[in-house]
Amino acid sequence: MSTYSVVLSLHNLVRWPVVALGVYAVFRAGSGLLAKGGWLPADDKARKLFPISLDVQVTLGTLLAFLSPITTTAWSNMAVAMGDKTLRYYAVEHALIAVAAITLAHIGSAKIRRIKDSRQKFQTMLMFHGLALLLLL
């Protein structure tokens, strides 16, 4: 089994925990807002775990970008790649969406750490983690 196959398999497997943790974070934020409850340790875990899972996924995706015959073909001639939907998606769009999602999740997580009010924490997590998850779906 090649390095490319291993990294591709890991990247495919890790997407499910990423989605699950994103859904969990959005669920915790939404239910916290609706219940008008306080910020709990489980909420803080959800705030941390979603961006961490994205870190792992983006790291695997970056490795994959350098190992994949699809992206290396696209990068060898970007003018042709931009005209081909599949090549453009893997060489440009997929990476930009991933960077946007990880950026939103990390900004949201950092903002939440500085907020004292529970309601504002829930709103911030719902907005930033929710947008990041939406980009991934």
mmCIF file of N, CA and C in Angstrom:
data_model
loop_
_atom_site.group_PDB
_atom_site.id
_atom_site.type_symbol
_atom_site.label_atom_id
_atom_site.label_comp_id
_atom_site.label_asym_id
_atom_site.label_seq_id
_atom_site.Cartn_x
_atom_site.Cartn_y
_atom_site.Cartn_z
ATOM 1 N N MET A 1 0.854 -1.178 0.000
ATOM 2 C CA MET A 1 0.000 0.000 0.000
ATOM 3 C C MET A 1 0.901 1.244 0.000
ATOM 4 N N SER A 2 0.623 2.168 -0.892
ATOM 5 C CA SER A 2 1.457 3.361 -1.026
ATOM 6 C C SER A 2 1.112 4.403 0.042
ATOM 7 N N THR A 3 2.005 5.358 0.222
ATOM 8 C CA THR A 3 1.772 6.460 1.156
ATOM 9 C C THR A 3 0.521 7.224 0.744
ATOM 10 N N TYR A 4 0.389 7.437 -0.547
ATOM 11 C CA TYR A 4 -0.794 8.137 -1.069
ATOM 12 C C TYR A 4 -2.081 7.417 -0.654
ATOM 13 N N SER A 5 -2.125 6.101 -0.804
ATOM 14 C CA SER A 5 -3.321 5.325 -0.443
ATOM 15 C C SER A 5 -3.638 5.418 1.043
ATOM 16 N N VAL A 6 -2.597 5.364 1.867
ATOM 17 C CA VAL A 6 -2.783 5.450 3.320
ATOM 18 C C VAL A 6 -3.340 6.823 3.702
ATOM 19 N N VAL A 7 -2.724 7.879 3.184
ATOM 20 C CA VAL A 7 -3.165 9.238 3.514
ATOM 21 C C VAL A 7 -4.574 9.488 2.978
ATOM 22 N N LEU A 8 -4.858 9.009 1.777
ATOM 23 C CA LEU A 8 -6.199 9.159 1.209
ATOM 24 C C LEU A 8 -7.235 8.434 2.074
ATOM 25 N N SER A 9 -6.918 7.223 2.511
ATOM 26 C CA SER A 9 -7.838 6.466 3.371
ATOM 27 C C SER A 9 -8.070 7.184 4.697
ATOM 28 N N LEU A 10 -7.000 7.696 5.285
ATOM 29 C CA LEU A 10 -7.139 8.440 6.546
ATOM 30 C C LEU A 10 -7.982 9.698 6.349
ATOM 31 N N HIS A 11 -7.717 10.419 5.267
ATOM 32 C CA HIS A 11 -8.472 11.637 4.970
ATOM 33 C C HIS A 11 -9.960 11.311 4.794
ATOM 34 N N ASN A 12 -10.255 10.191 4.138
ATOM 35 C CA ASN A 12 -11.648 9.765 3.958
ATOM 36 C C ASN A 12 -12.294 9.361 5.277
ATOM 37 N N LEU A 13 -11.539 8.694 6.153
ATOM 38 C CA LEU A 13 -12.084 8.262 7.443
ATOM 39 C C LEU A 13 -12.279 9.419 8.415
ATOM 40 N N VAL A 14 -11.346 10.336 8.445
ATOM 41 C CA VAL A 14 -11.386 11.440 9.415
ATOM 42 C C VAL A 14 -12.530 12.410 9.122
ATOM 43 N N ARG A 15 -13.034 12.425 7.897
ATOM 44 C CA ARG A 15 -14.124 13.357 7.596
ATOM 45 C C ARG A 15 -15.347 13.102 8.463
ATOM 46 N N TRP A 16 -15.576 11.831 8.817
ATOM 47 C CA TRP A 16 -16.775 11.519 9.612
ATOM 48 C C TRP A 16 -16.687 12.053 11.034
ATOM 49 N N PRO A 17 -15.570 11.884 11.740
ATOM 50 C CA PRO A 17 -15.467 12.546 13.047
ATOM 51 C C PRO A 17 -15.532 14.072 12.940
ATOM 52 N N VAL A 18 -14.993 14.642 11.867
ATOM 53 C CA VAL A 18 -15.070 16.092 11.671
ATOM 54 C C VAL A 18 -16.528 16.521 11.575
ATOM 55 N N VAL A 19 -17.292 15.841 10.742
ATOM 56 C CA VAL A 19 -18.711 16.178 10.588
ATOM 57 C C VAL A 19 -19.456 15.943 11.909
ATOM 58 N N ALA A 20 -19.197 14.822 12.554
ATOM 59 C CA ALA A 20 -19.876 14.518 13.823
ATOM 60 C C ALA A 20 -19.563 15.567 14.893
ATOM 61 N N LEU A 21 -18.302 15.968 14.998
ATOM 62 C CA LEU A 21 -17.924 16.975 15.991
ATOM 63 C C LEU A 21 -18.490 18.349 15.638
ATOM 64 N N GLY A 22 -18.595 18.643 14.346
ATOM 65 C CA GLY A 22 -19.228 19.892 13.927
ATOM 66 C C GLY A 22 -20.707 19.911 14.276
ATOM 67 N N VAL A 23 -21.378 18.819 14.000
ATOM 68 C CA VAL A 23 -22.802 18.713 14.341
ATOM 69 C C VAL A 23 -22.975 18.798 15.859
ATOM 70 N N TYR A 24 -22.099 18.142 16.604
ATOM 71 C CA TYR A 24 -22.163 18.177 18.071
ATOM 72 C C TYR A 24 -21.983 19.606 18.588
ATOM 73 N N ALA A 25 -21.017 20.337 18.039
ATOM 74 C CA ALA A 25 -20.773 21.716 18.477
ATOM 75 C C ALA A 25 -21.984 22.598 18.176
ATOM 76 N N VAL A 26 -22.556 22.451 16.997
ATOM 77 C CA VAL A 26 -23.728 23.239 16.632
ATOM 78 C C VAL A 26 -24.919 22.847 17.510
ATOM 79 N N PHE A 27 -25.063 21.563 17.789
ATOM 80 C CA PHE A 27 -26.129 21.089 18.675
ATOM 81 C C PHE A 27 -25.976 21.669 20.077
ATOM 82 N N ARG A 28 -24.742 21.631 20.614
ATOM 83 C CA ARG A 28 -24.493 22.179 21.961
ATOM 84 C C ARG A 28 -24.815 23.673 21.987
ATOM 85 N N ALA A 29 -24.426 24.380 20.941
ATOM 86 C CA ALA A 29 -24.686 25.818 20.885
ATOM 87 C C ALA A 29 -26.184 26.101 20.801
ATOM 88 N N GLY A 30 -26.862 25.390 19.917
ATOM 89 C CA GLY A 30 -28.300 25.593 19.756
ATOM 90 C C GLY A 30 -29.090 25.227 20.995
ATOM 91 N N SER A 31 -28.758 24.083 21.576
ATOM 92 C CA SER A 31 -29.491 23.664 22.779
ATOM 93 C C SER A 31 -29.168 24.569 23.965
ATOM 94 N N GLY A 32 -27.956 25.064 24.046
ATOM 95 C CA GLY A 32 -27.598 26.006 25.117
ATOM 96 C C GLY A 32 -28.365 27.311 24.985
ATOM 97 N N LEU A 33 -28.521 27.774 23.756
ATOM 98 C CA LEU A 33 -29.302 28.998 23.529
ATOM 99 C C LEU A 33 -30.768 28.794 23.881
ATOM 100 N N LEU A 34 -31.333 27.674 23.420
ATOM 101 C CA LEU A 34 -32.752 27.416 23.667
ATOM 102 C C LEU A 34 -33.048 27.195 25.150
ATOM 103 N N ALA A 35 -32.139 26.519 25.830
ATOM 104 C CA ALA A 35 -32.340 26.224 27.254
ATOM 105 C C ALA A 35 -32.001 27.420 28.135
ATOM 106 N N LYS A 36 -31.340 28.414 27.543
ATOM 107 C CA LYS A 36 -30.893 29.587 28.294
ATOM 108 C C LYS A 36 -30.056 29.173 29.501
ATOM 109 N N GLY A 37 -29.247 28.129 29.273
ATOM 110 C CA GLY A 37 -28.419 27.604 30.345
ATOM 111 C C GLY A 37 -27.054 28.246 30.389
ATOM 112 N N GLY A 38 -26.273 27.800 31.353
ATOM 113 C CA GLY A 38 -24.909 28.283 31.483
ATOM 114 C C GLY A 38 -23.968 27.482 30.608
ATOM 115 N N TRP A 39 -22.797 28.033 30.388
ATOM 116 C CA TRP A 39 -21.743 27.386 29.592
ATOM 117 C C TRP A 39 -21.171 26.249 30.417
ATOM 118 N N LEU A 40 -21.232 25.029 29.899
ATOM 119 C CA LEU A 40 -20.798 23.841 30.625
ATOM 120 C C LEU A 40 -19.471 23.319 30.084
ATOM 121 N N PRO A 41 -18.785 22.465 30.845
ATOM 122 C CA PRO A 41 -17.550 21.855 30.334
ATOM 123 C C PRO A 41 -17.754 21.109 29.007
ATOM 124 N N ALA A 42 -18.920 20.496 28.817
ATOM 125 C CA ALA A 42 -19.206 19.798 27.551
ATOM 126 C C ALA A 42 -19.261 20.790 26.388
ATOM 127 N N ASP A 43 -19.735 21.990 26.647
ATOM 128 C CA ASP A 43 -19.773 23.022 25.608
ATOM 129 C C ASP A 43 -18.354 23.448 25.244
ATOM 130 N N ASP A 44 -17.520 23.568 26.258
ATOM 131 C CA ASP A 44 -16.141 23.954 26.006
ATOM 132 C C ASP A 44 -15.397 22.859 25.234
ATOM 133 N N LYS A 45 -15.696 21.593 25.539
ATOM 134 C CA LYS A 45 -15.093 20.487 24.771
ATOM 135 C C LYS A 45 -15.504 20.553 23.312
ATOM 136 N N ALA A 46 -16.789 20.809 23.068
ATOM 137 C CA ALA A 46 -17.282 20.915 21.690
ATOM 138 C C ALA A 46 -16.588 22.077 20.982
ATOM 139 N N ARG A 47 -16.394 23.187 21.696
ATOM 140 C CA ARG A 47 -15.713 24.352 21.135
ATOM 141 C C ARG A 47 -14.302 24.008 20.706
ATOM 142 N N LYS A 48 -13.628 23.172 21.469
ATOM 143 C CA LYS A 48 -12.231 22.813 21.184
ATOM 144 C C LYS A 48 -12.095 21.684 20.159
ATOM 145 N N LEU A 49 -12.924 20.657 20.275
ATOM 146 C CA LEU A 49 -12.734 19.451 19.474
ATOM 147 C C LEU A 49 -13.011 19.633 17.985
ATOM 148 N N PHE A 50 -13.985 20.473 17.642
ATOM 149 C CA PHE A 50 -14.274 20.675 16.225
ATOM 150 C C PHE A 50 -13.075 21.298 15.492
ATOM 151 N N PRO A 51 -12.507 22.398 15.993
ATOM 152 C CA PRO A 51 -11.321 22.939 15.311
ATOM 153 C C PRO A 51 -10.124 21.978 15.314
ATOM 154 N N ILE A 52 -9.959 21.222 16.383
ATOM 155 C CA ILE A 52 -8.854 20.251 16.425
ATOM 156 C C ILE A 52 -9.041 19.188 15.345
ATOM 157 N N SER A 53 -10.273 18.714 15.192
ATOM 158 C CA SER A 53 -10.529 17.703 14.155
ATOM 159 C C SER A 53 -10.278 18.288 12.764
ATOM 160 N N LEU A 54 -10.615 19.547 12.586
ATOM 161 C CA LEU A 54 -10.322 20.209 11.313
ATOM 162 C C LEU A 54 -8.822 20.344 11.083
ATOM 163 N N ASP A 55 -8.067 20.599 12.157
ATOM 164 C CA ASP A 55 -6.604 20.669 12.036
ATOM 165 C C ASP A 55 -6.042 19.356 11.495
ATOM 166 N N VAL A 56 -6.530 18.253 12.049
ATOM 167 C CA VAL A 56 -6.069 16.935 11.605
ATOM 168 C C VAL A 56 -6.446 16.716 10.146
ATOM 169 N N GLN A 57 -7.691 17.041 9.802
ATOM 170 C CA GLN A 57 -8.171 16.819 8.436
ATOM 171 C C GLN A 57 -7.419 17.688 7.429
ATOM 172 N N VAL A 58 -7.179 18.940 7.764
ATOM 173 C CA VAL A 58 -6.472 19.828 6.835
ATOM 174 C C VAL A 58 -5.011 19.406 6.696
ATOM 175 N N THR A 59 -4.414 18.918 7.773
ATOM 176 C CA THR A 59 -3.039 18.413 7.693
ATOM 177 C C THR A 59 -2.971 17.216 6.740
ATOM 178 N N LEU A 60 -3.915 16.293 6.894
ATOM 179 C CA LEU A 60 -3.962 15.143 5.981
ATOM 180 C C LEU A 60 -4.228 15.600 4.544
ATOM 181 N N GLY A 61 -5.118 16.564 4.380
ATOM 182 C CA GLY A 61 -5.420 17.076 3.056
ATOM 183 C C GLY A 61 -4.229 17.764 2.404
ATOM 184 N N THR A 62 -3.440 18.458 3.208
ATOM 185 C CA THR A 62 -2.239 19.111 2.680
ATOM 186 C C THR A 62 -1.228 18.070 2.214
ATOM 187 N N LEU A 63 -1.036 17.032 3.023
ATOM 188 C CA LEU A 63 -0.160 15.933 2.597
ATOM 189 C C LEU A 63 -0.676 15.307 1.305
ATOM 190 N N LEU A 64 -1.961 15.093 1.274
ATOM 191 C CA LEU A 64 -2.592 14.480 0.111
ATOM 192 C C LEU A 64 -2.415 15.333 -1.139
ATOM 193 N N ALA A 65 -2.453 16.633 -0.975
ATOM 194 C CA ALA A 65 -2.291 17.531 -2.120
ATOM 195 C C ALA A 65 -0.937 17.332 -2.801
ATOM 196 N N PHE A 66 0.083 17.033 -2.010
ATOM 197 C CA PHE A 66 1.416 16.834 -2.576
ATOM 198 C C PHE A 66 1.632 15.409 -3.085
ATOM 199 N N LEU A 67 0.796 14.480 -2.633
ATOM 200 C CA LEU A 67 0.941 13.082 -3.034
ATOM 201 C C LEU A 67 -0.011 12.669 -4.160
ATOM 202 N N SER A 68 -1.090 13.379 -4.308
ATOM 203 C CA SER A 68 -2.146 12.986 -5.237
ATOM 204 C C SER A 68 -1.772 13.228 -6.697
ATOM 205 N N PRO A 69 -2.017 12.242 -7.538
ATOM 206 C CA PRO A 69 -1.791 12.454 -8.975
ATOM 207 C C PRO A 69 -2.757 13.490 -9.552
ATOM 208 N N ILE A 70 -3.904 13.655 -8.943
ATOM 209 C CA ILE A 70 -4.881 14.632 -9.436
ATOM 210 C C ILE A 70 -4.345 16.052 -9.253
ATOM 211 N N THR A 71 -3.895 16.372 -8.038
ATOM 212 C CA THR A 71 -3.421 17.736 -7.790
ATOM 213 C C THR A 71 -2.081 18.006 -8.459
ATOM 214 N N THR A 72 -1.213 17.015 -8.490
ATOM 215 C CA THR A 72 0.079 17.251 -9.157
ATOM 216 C C THR A 72 -0.113 17.469 -10.655
ATOM 217 N N THR A 73 -1.080 16.770 -11.246
ATOM 218 C CA THR A 73 -1.416 16.995 -12.656
ATOM 219 C C THR A 73 -1.975 18.403 -12.844
ATOM 220 N N ALA A 74 -2.868 18.790 -11.954
ATOM 221 C CA ALA A 74 -3.473 20.118 -12.051
ATOM 222 C C ALA A 74 -2.420 21.210 -11.897
ATOM 223 N N TRP A 75 -1.534 21.054 -10.933
ATOM 224 C CA TRP A 75 -0.513 22.078 -10.688
ATOM 225 C C TRP A 75 0.513 22.165 -11.813
ATOM 226 N N SER A 76 0.666 21.090 -12.564
ATOM 227 C CA SER A 76 1.635 21.125 -13.663
ATOM 228 C C SER A 76 1.163 22.024 -14.807
ATOM 229 N N ASN A 77 -0.171 22.226 -14.904
ATOM 230 C CA ASN A 77 -0.703 23.124 -15.928
ATOM 231 C C ASN A 77 -2.024 23.699 -15.420
ATOM 232 N N MET A 78 -1.929 24.784 -14.655
ATOM 233 C CA MET A 78 -3.118 25.361 -14.030
ATOM 234 C C MET A 78 -4.110 25.922 -15.051
ATOM 235 N N ALA A 79 -3.614 26.367 -16.199
ATOM 236 C CA ALA A 79 -4.522 26.890 -17.213
ATOM 237 C C ALA A 79 -5.488 25.800 -17.685
ATOM 238 N N VAL A 80 -4.969 24.612 -17.885
ATOM 239 C CA VAL A 80 -5.814 23.479 -18.286
ATOM 240 C C VAL A 80 -6.686 23.046 -17.108
ATOM 241 N N ALA A 81 -6.100 23.010 -15.920
ATOM 242 C CA ALA A 81 -6.830 22.568 -14.732
ATOM 243 C C ALA A 81 -8.044 23.455 -14.455
ATOM 244 N N MET A 82 -7.918 24.751 -14.673
ATOM 245 C CA MET A 82 -9.035 25.651 -14.407
ATOM 246 C C MET A 82 -10.203 25.414 -15.364
ATOM 247 N N GLY A 83 -9.924 24.826 -16.507
ATOM 248 C CA GLY A 83 -10.975 24.502 -17.471
ATOM 249 C C GLY A 83 -11.624 23.149 -17.237
ATOM 250 N N ASP A 84 -11.033 22.343 -16.362
ATOM 251 C CA ASP A 84 -11.551 21.006 -16.058
ATOM 252 C C ASP A 84 -12.175 21.045 -14.659
ATOM 253 N N LYS A 85 -13.478 20.757 -14.551
ATOM 254 C CA LYS A 85 -14.194 20.867 -13.278
ATOM 255 C C LYS A 85 -13.563 20.033 -12.164
ATOM 256 N N THR A 86 -13.202 18.806 -12.474
ATOM 257 C CA THR A 86 -12.637 17.916 -11.455
ATOM 258 C C THR A 86 -11.275 18.401 -10.984
ATOM 259 N N LEU A 87 -10.415 18.722 -11.925
ATOM 260 C CA LEU A 87 -9.078 19.209 -11.549
ATOM 261 C C LEU A 87 -9.169 20.517 -10.770
ATOM 262 N N ARG A 88 -10.026 21.437 -11.234
ATOM 263 C CA ARG A 88 -10.186 22.719 -10.535
ATOM 264 C C ARG A 88 -10.693 22.508 -9.108
ATOM 265 N N TYR A 89 -11.647 21.592 -8.958
ATOM 266 C CA TYR A 89 -12.197 21.336 -7.631
ATOM 267 C C TYR A 89 -11.104 20.880 -6.667
ATOM 268 N N TYR A 90 -10.326 19.874 -7.050
ATOM 269 C CA TYR A 90 -9.316 19.330 -6.141
ATOM 270 C C TYR A 90 -8.093 20.228 -5.991
ATOM 271 N N ALA A 91 -7.756 20.984 -7.029
ATOM 272 C CA ALA A 91 -6.559 21.825 -6.961
ATOM 273 C C ALA A 91 -6.823 23.169 -6.296
ATOM 274 N N VAL A 92 -8.069 23.657 -6.380
ATOM 275 C CA VAL A 92 -8.334 25.012 -5.892
ATOM 276 C C VAL A 92 -9.507 25.058 -4.903
ATOM 277 N N GLU A 93 -10.685 24.663 -5.360
ATOM 278 C CA GLU A 93 -11.901 24.868 -4.575
ATOM 279 C C GLU A 93 -11.907 24.113 -3.252
ATOM 280 N N HIS A 94 -11.541 22.850 -3.292
ATOM 281 C CA HIS A 94 -11.535 22.002 -2.092
ATOM 282 C C HIS A 94 -10.627 22.608 -1.017
ATOM 283 N N ALA A 95 -9.450 23.039 -1.418
ATOM 284 C CA ALA A 95 -8.494 23.628 -0.467
ATOM 285 C C ALA A 95 -9.000 24.961 0.083
ATOM 286 N N LEU A 96 -9.578 25.790 -0.763
ATOM 287 C CA LEU A 96 -10.091 27.085 -0.295
ATOM 288 C C LEU A 96 -11.244 26.918 0.686
ATOM 289 N N ILE A 97 -12.110 25.984 0.408
ATOM 290 C CA ILE A 97 -13.231 25.711 1.323
ATOM 291 C C ILE A 97 -12.696 25.212 2.661
ATOM 292 N N ALA A 98 -11.710 24.324 2.627
ATOM 293 C CA ALA A 98 -11.125 23.794 3.863
ATOM 294 C C ALA A 98 -10.465 24.906 4.675
ATOM 295 N N VAL A 99 -9.732 25.772 4.011
ATOM 296 C CA VAL A 99 -9.071 26.887 4.712
ATOM 297 C C VAL A 99 -10.108 27.835 5.306
ATOM 298 N N ALA A 100 -11.168 28.121 4.570
ATOM 299 C CA ALA A 100 -12.226 28.984 5.087
ATOM 300 C C ALA A 100 -12.903 28.352 6.309
ATOM 301 N N ALA A 101 -13.188 27.057 6.242
ATOM 302 C CA ALA A 101 -13.846 26.366 7.361
ATOM 303 C C ALA A 101 -12.964 26.342 8.600
ATOM 304 N N ILE A 102 -11.696 26.014 8.434
ATOM 305 C CA ILE A 102 -10.797 25.938 9.588
ATOM 306 C C ILE A 102 -10.579 27.331 10.185
ATOM 307 N N THR A 103 -10.552 28.347 9.329
ATOM 308 C CA THR A 103 -10.393 29.719 9.808
ATOM 309 C C THR A 103 -11.602 30.140 10.634
ATOM 310 N N LEU A 104 -12.795 29.877 10.136
ATOM 311 C CA LEU A 104 -14.009 30.212 10.886
ATOM 312 C C LEU A 104 -14.052 29.495 12.234
ATOM 313 N N ALA A 105 -13.735 28.206 12.226
ATOM 314 C CA ALA A 105 -13.786 27.430 13.476
ATOM 315 C C ALA A 105 -12.773 27.958 14.494
ATOM 316 N N HIS A 106 -11.583 28.291 14.052
ATOM 317 C CA HIS A 106 -10.568 28.795 14.979
ATOM 318 C C HIS A 106 -10.873 30.210 15.468
ATOM 319 N N ILE A 107 -11.362 31.067 14.590
ATOM 320 C CA ILE A 107 -11.737 32.417 15.021
ATOM 321 C C ILE A 107 -12.867 32.330 16.047
ATOM 322 N N GLY A 108 -13.865 31.512 15.745
ATOM 323 C CA GLY A 108 -14.971 31.339 16.688
ATOM 324 C C GLY A 108 -14.504 30.813 18.029
ATOM 325 N N SER A 109 -13.651 29.817 18.004
ATOM 326 C CA SER A 109 -13.138 29.236 19.244
ATOM 327 C C SER A 109 -12.360 30.261 20.059
ATOM 328 N N ALA A 110 -11.542 31.059 19.391
ATOM 329 C CA ALA A 110 -10.762 32.086 20.086
ATOM 330 C C ALA A 110 -11.662 33.176 20.664
ATOM 331 N N LYS A 111 -12.681 33.568 19.920
ATOM 332 C CA LYS A 111 -13.613 34.590 20.406
ATOM 333 C C LYS A 111 -14.353 34.090 21.649
ATOM 334 N N ILE A 112 -14.773 32.843 21.613
ATOM 335 C CA ILE A 112 -15.530 32.263 22.723
ATOM 336 C C ILE A 112 -14.709 32.277 24.002
ATOM 337 N N ARG A 113 -13.412 32.018 23.893
ATOM 338 C CA ARG A 113 -12.553 32.015 25.084
ATOM 339 C C ARG A 113 -12.566 33.356 25.807
ATOM 340 N N ARG A 114 -12.722 34.454 25.070
ATOM 341 C CA ARG A 114 -12.671 35.789 25.663
ATOM 342 C C ARG A 114 -14.031 36.291 26.141
ATOM 343 N N ILE A 115 -15.094 35.615 25.750
ATOM 344 C CA ILE A 115 -16.451 36.044 26.126
ATOM 345 C C ILE A 115 -16.800 35.479 27.492
ATOM 346 N N LYS A 116 -17.422 36.307 28.320
ATOM 347 C CA LYS A 116 -17.833 35.874 29.671
ATOM 348 C C LYS A 116 -19.289 35.390 29.699
ATOM 349 N N ASP A 117 -20.150 36.048 28.956
ATOM 350 C CA ASP A 117 -21.578 35.748 28.967
ATOM 351 C C ASP A 117 -21.882 34.445 28.215
ATOM 352 N N SER A 118 -22.596 33.530 28.873
ATOM 353 C CA SER A 118 -22.916 32.223 28.276
ATOM 354 C C SER A 118 -23.720 32.356 26.985
ATOM 355 N N ARG A 119 -24.717 33.226 27.002
ATOM 356 C CA ARG A 119 -25.558 33.388 25.808
ATOM 357 C C ARG A 119 -24.715 33.842 24.610
ATOM 358 N N GLN A 120 -23.825 34.782 24.829
ATOM 359 C CA GLN A 120 -22.954 35.245 23.747
ATOM 360 C C GLN A 120 -22.009 34.137 23.280
ATOM 361 N N LYS A 121 -21.555 33.303 24.210
ATOM 362 C CA LYS A 121 -20.700 32.167 23.833
ATOM 363 C C LYS A 121 -21.455 31.219 22.903
ATOM 364 N N PHE A 122 -22.692 30.897 23.289
ATOM 365 C CA PHE A 122 -23.504 30.000 22.472
ATOM 366 C C PHE A 122 -23.782 30.600 21.093
ATOM 367 N N GLN A 123 -24.105 31.896 21.053
ATOM 368 C CA GLN A 123 -24.369 32.556 19.774
ATOM 369 C C GLN A 123 -23.129 32.541 18.881
ATOM 370 N N THR A 124 -21.977 32.800 19.480
ATOM 371 C CA THR A 124 -20.728 32.827 18.723
ATOM 372 C C THR A 124 -20.392 31.439 18.192
ATOM 373 N N MET A 125 -20.557 30.420 19.045
ATOM 374 C CA MET A 125 -20.269 29.060 18.590
ATOM 375 C C MET A 125 -21.242 28.643 17.494
ATOM 376 N N LEU A 126 -22.500 28.984 17.650
ATOM 377 C CA LEU A 126 -23.491 28.635 16.633
ATOM 378 C C LEU A 126 -23.148 29.300 15.300
ATOM 379 N N MET A 127 -22.753 30.553 15.349
ATOM 380 C CA MET A 127 -22.451 31.275 14.118
ATOM 381 C C MET A 127 -21.162 30.760 13.450
ATOM 382 N N PHE A 128 -20.052 30.751 14.171
ATOM 383 C CA PHE A 128 -18.774 30.404 13.558
ATOM 384 C C PHE A 128 -18.648 28.905 13.263
ATOM 385 N N HIS A 129 -18.979 28.069 14.234
ATOM 386 C CA HIS A 129 -18.884 26.630 13.997
ATOM 387 C C HIS A 129 -19.958 26.178 13.006
ATOM 388 N N GLY A 130 -21.124 26.816 13.072
ATOM 389 C CA GLY A 130 -22.199 26.493 12.140
ATOM 390 C C GLY A 130 -21.826 26.839 10.708
ATOM 391 N N LEU A 131 -21.233 28.014 10.499
ATOM 392 C CA LEU A 131 -20.791 28.382 9.151
ATOM 393 C C LEU A 131 -19.683 27.472 8.658
ATOM 394 N N ALA A 132 -18.752 27.117 9.539
ATOM 395 C CA ALA A 132 -17.671 26.211 9.157
ATOM 396 C C ALA A 132 -18.252 24.857 8.735
ATOM 397 N N LEU A 133 -19.187 24.344 9.510
ATOM 398 C CA LEU A 133 -19.829 23.059 9.172
ATOM 399 C C LEU A 133 -20.594 23.168 7.859
ATOM 400 N N LEU A 134 -21.284 24.249 7.670
ATOM 401 C CA LEU A 134 -22.038 24.448 6.434
ATOM 402 C C LEU A 134 -21.122 24.434 5.216
ATOM 403 N N LEU A 135 -19.958 25.037 5.333
ATOM 404 C CA LEU A 135 -18.994 25.012 4.235
ATOM 405 C C LEU A 135 -18.543 23.584 3.909
ATOM 406 N N LEU A 136 -18.423 22.762 4.942
ATOM 407 C CA LEU A 136 -17.949 21.397 4.742
ATOM 408 C C LEU A 136 -19.008 20.497 4.117
ATOM 409 N N LEU A 137 -20.250 20.830 4.322
ATOM 410 C CA LEU A 137 -21.321 19.990 3.786
ATOM 411 C C LEU A 137 -21.647 20.470 2.404
#
